[in-house]
Short mmCIF file of C-alpha atoms in Angstrom, two decimals:
data_model
loop_
_atom_site.label_atom_id
_atom_site.label_comp_id
_atom_site.label_asym_id
_atom_site.label_seq_id
_atom_site.Cartn_x
_atom_site.Cartn_y
_atom_site.Cartn_z
CA CYS A 724 15.81 -27.47 -0.95
CA THR A 725 18.32 -30.18 1.29
CA GLY A 726 20.76 -27.77 2.94
CA MET A 727 18.70 -24.20 2.46
CA THR A 728 16.60 -22.53 5.09
CA VAL A 729 12.79 -22.70 5.76
CA ASP A 730 11.04 -20.19 7.86
CA PHE A 731 7.87 -20.95 9.47
CA THR A 732 5.01 -18.83 10.48
CA ASN A 733 2.40 -19.14 13.01
CA THR A 734 -0.87 -18.37 11.71
CA GLY A 735 -3.19 -19.12 15.01
CA THR A 736 -3.23 -17.64 18.37
CA VAL A 737 -0.34 -14.92 19.19
CA THR A 738 -0.94 -14.00 22.67
CA GLY A 739 -0.91 -15.98 26.01
CA THR A 740 0.59 -19.01 24.46
CA THR A 741 3.57 -20.92 24.17
CA TRP A 742 4.32 -22.97 20.94
CA LEU A 743 6.50 -26.27 20.32
CA TRP A 744 7.26 -27.05 16.75
CA ASN A 745 8.65 -30.11 15.78
CA PHE A 746 10.01 -30.14 12.45
CA GLY A 747 10.53 -33.87 11.30
CA SER A 748 13.19 -36.07 10.10
CA GLY A 749 16.64 -34.48 8.89
CA ALA A 750 15.68 -30.73 10.24
CA THR A 751 18.20 -28.85 12.05
CA PRO A 752 17.01 -27.61 14.69
CA ALA A 753 14.70 -30.63 15.42
CA THR A 754 12.24 -28.22 17.58
CA SER A 755 11.70 -24.59 18.16
CA THR A 756 10.04 -23.00 21.21
CA ALA A 757 9.62 -19.99 18.70
CA GLN A 758 6.52 -18.65 17.32
CA ASN A 759 7.58 -17.97 13.93
CA PRO A 760 11.06 -19.77 13.83
CA ALA A 761 13.57 -19.19 10.64
CA GLY A 762 16.18 -20.86 9.00
CA VAL A 763 15.54 -24.42 9.84
CA ILE A 764 17.84 -26.40 7.34
CA TYR A 765 17.04 -30.05 6.63
CA SER A 766 19.61 -32.54 5.22
CA THR A 767 17.54 -35.42 3.66
CA SER A 768 14.99 -34.49 1.16
CA GLY A 769 11.30 -36.15 1.00
CA THR A 770 7.75 -35.18 2.84
CA LYS A 771 8.22 -34.08 6.23
CA VAL A 772 5.71 -33.87 9.06
CA VAL A 773 5.54 -30.42 10.74
CA THR A 774 3.41 -30.10 14.25
CA LEU A 775 3.05 -27.27 16.07
CA THR A 776 1.38 -27.53 19.32
CA THR A 777 0.27 -24.58 21.06
CA THR A 778 -0.46 -24.04 24.90
CA ASN A 779 -2.63 -21.45 26.30
CA THR A 780 -0.58 -20.04 29.40
CA ALA A 781 -3.91 -19.33 31.54
CA THR A 782 -5.78 -22.78 31.18
CA GLY A 783 -3.01 -25.03 30.06
CA CYS A 784 -4.91 -26.41 27.13
CA THR A 785 -3.10 -27.47 24.11
CA ALA A 786 -4.11 -27.55 20.22
CA PHE A 787 -1.92 -29.07 17.68
CA ALA A 788 -2.05 -28.74 13.57
CA THR A 789 0.01 -30.42 11.45
CA GLN A 790 1.66 -30.05 8.04
CA THR A 791 3.58 -31.60 5.51
CA ILE A 792 6.04 -29.90 3.40
CA ASN A 793 7.88 -31.88 0.42
CA ILE A 794 12.05 -30.87 0.97
CA ASN A 795 13.72 -31.44 -2.79
CA GLU A 796 17.15 -32.83 -3.09
CA THR A 797 19.78 -30.06 -3.83
CA PRO A 798 21.78 -31.66 -6.65
CA ALA A 799 25.43 -31.93 -6.13
CA PRO A 800 27.40 -31.73 -9.36
CA ALA A 801 30.28 -33.43 -10.64
CA PHE A 802 31.84 -34.74 -13.48
CA THR A 803 34.97 -36.00 -15.36
CA SER A 804 36.48 -35.09 -18.96
CA THR A 805 38.62 -36.70 -21.12
CA ALA A 806 40.87 -33.65 -20.46
CA PRO A 807 43.39 -32.52 -21.39
CA GLN A 808 43.58 -33.31 -25.36
CA CYS A 809 45.40 -31.25 -28.02
CA GLN A 810 43.19 -28.89 -30.12
CA GLY A 811 41.05 -30.40 -32.49
CA SER A 812 40.57 -33.53 -30.75
CA ALA A 813 37.28 -34.54 -28.88
CA VAL A 814 37.02 -33.83 -25.39
CA THR A 815 34.01 -36.06 -23.44
CA PHE A 816 32.10 -35.26 -20.39
CA ALA A 817 31.00 -37.63 -17.76
CA TYR A 818 28.59 -36.41 -15.40
CA THR A 819 29.46 -37.98 -11.86
CA GLY A 820 27.20 -36.46 -9.46
CA THR A 821 23.70 -36.94 -7.58
CA THR A 822 20.60 -37.29 -10.26
CA GLY A 823 17.26 -38.25 -10.60
CA PRO A 824 14.44 -38.29 -12.91
CA GLY A 825 13.18 -34.76 -14.29
CA TRP A 826 16.65 -33.29 -13.60
CA THR A 827 18.26 -30.79 -16.28
CA TYR A 828 21.84 -30.19 -17.14
CA ALA A 829 22.87 -27.18 -18.79
CA TRP A 830 26.77 -27.27 -19.43
CA ASP A 831 29.21 -24.10 -21.19
CA PHE A 832 32.18 -25.54 -22.50
CA GLY A 833 34.44 -22.02 -21.81
CA THR A 834 36.29 -20.40 -25.28
CA SER A 835 36.74 -21.66 -28.52
CA ALA A 836 34.20 -24.76 -27.61
CA SER A 837 31.82 -26.41 -30.36
CA PRO A 838 28.97 -26.70 -29.27
CA ALA A 839 29.90 -23.94 -26.99
CA ILE A 840 26.57 -25.63 -24.81
CA SER A 841 24.53 -28.59 -24.30
CA SER A 842 22.06 -29.72 -22.28
CA ALA A 843 23.06 -33.83 -22.23
CA GLN A 844 23.47 -35.36 -19.14
CA ASN A 845 27.37 -36.93 -20.85
CA PRO A 846 27.92 -34.57 -23.96
CA GLY A 847 30.83 -36.08 -25.91
CA SER A 848 32.65 -34.76 -28.89
CA VAL A 849 33.34 -31.57 -27.66
CA MET A 850 36.17 -29.72 -29.65
CA TYR A 851 38.26 -26.66 -29.03
CA ASN A 852 40.00 -24.73 -31.54
CA SER A 853 42.02 -23.40 -29.89
CA GLY A 854 45.08 -24.37 -26.61
CA GLY A 855 44.95 -22.98 -22.99
CA THR A 856 43.12 -23.64 -20.03
CA LYS A 857 39.37 -23.84 -20.50
CA THR A 858 36.75 -22.99 -17.72
CA ILE A 859 33.86 -25.57 -17.68
CA SER A 860 30.50 -24.47 -16.17
CA LEU A 861 27.78 -26.96 -15.28
CA THR A 862 24.28 -26.21 -13.51
CA VAL A 863 21.88 -28.80 -12.57
CA THR A 864 18.68 -28.59 -11.91
CA ASN A 865 16.33 -30.61 -9.88
CA ASN A 866 12.79 -30.71 -11.12
CA GLY A 867 13.23 -26.61 -11.87
CA ASN A 868 13.47 -26.78 -8.10
CA CYS A 869 16.81 -26.64 -6.57
CA THR A 870 19.79 -25.28 -8.43
CA GLN A 871 23.91 -26.09 -8.08
CA THR A 872 26.41 -25.11 -10.14
CA ILE A 873 29.87 -26.09 -10.63
CA THR A 874 32.64 -24.88 -12.42
CA GLN A 875 36.25 -26.91 -13.16
CA THR A 876 38.90 -25.81 -15.61
CA ILE A 877 40.21 -28.26 -18.34
CA THR A 878 43.95 -28.04 -20.47
CA ILE A 879 43.99 -27.82 -24.03
CA ASN A 880 47.22 -28.08 -25.54
CA PRO A 881 47.81 -26.07 -28.38
CA LEU A 882 48.97 -27.85 -31.60
CA PRO A 883 53.03 -27.34 -32.33
CA VAL A 884 53.93 -25.36 -35.26
CA ALA A 885 55.81 -27.12 -38.01
CA ASN A 886 58.35 -25.23 -40.32
CA ALA A 887 61.05 -26.49 -42.49
CA GLY A 888 62.04 -23.53 -43.97
CA SER A 889 62.20 -22.24 -47.37
CA ASP A 890 61.48 -23.79 -50.35
CA THR A 891 65.93 -24.28 -51.87
CA THR A 892 66.62 -25.61 -55.06
CA ILE A 893 69.74 -27.87 -55.12
CA CYS A 894 71.66 -29.18 -58.23
CA ALA A 895 72.48 -32.73 -58.67
#
């Protein structure tokens, strides 16, 4: 996943050898001379071509190995809503983060929400039966590989209490 570390292991010759790794586009670091480099981070998604050049220190002979890896985009979830709303009024949520084919959305609308959860990208008509601050959690998954969660709070205004007093009899 973009932004996450990738570790590489040399499965070839380990003694009397030097290594030069080239990790492909978007990698930090771009190269390494370690036998088994760890902690490489890709900032861009896509297929990456990784090349390992080994050199025999006694003879100077070199060998090359090339492997491709696929880096998936890590979701960057974000959303807006029509909150604040009054208790009992519908709140609509709009997903505004990164997206792609096959991505899934898992919403948790917090205390007193109906419905309490949703898997829609843009859920609407969420009702709250009590006022207050509500914590909304959204987890977005990229094809089952990369997951990211965002949490925000919204305000639901409580309904006012109306009281006209006790019934009274008035004589004409």
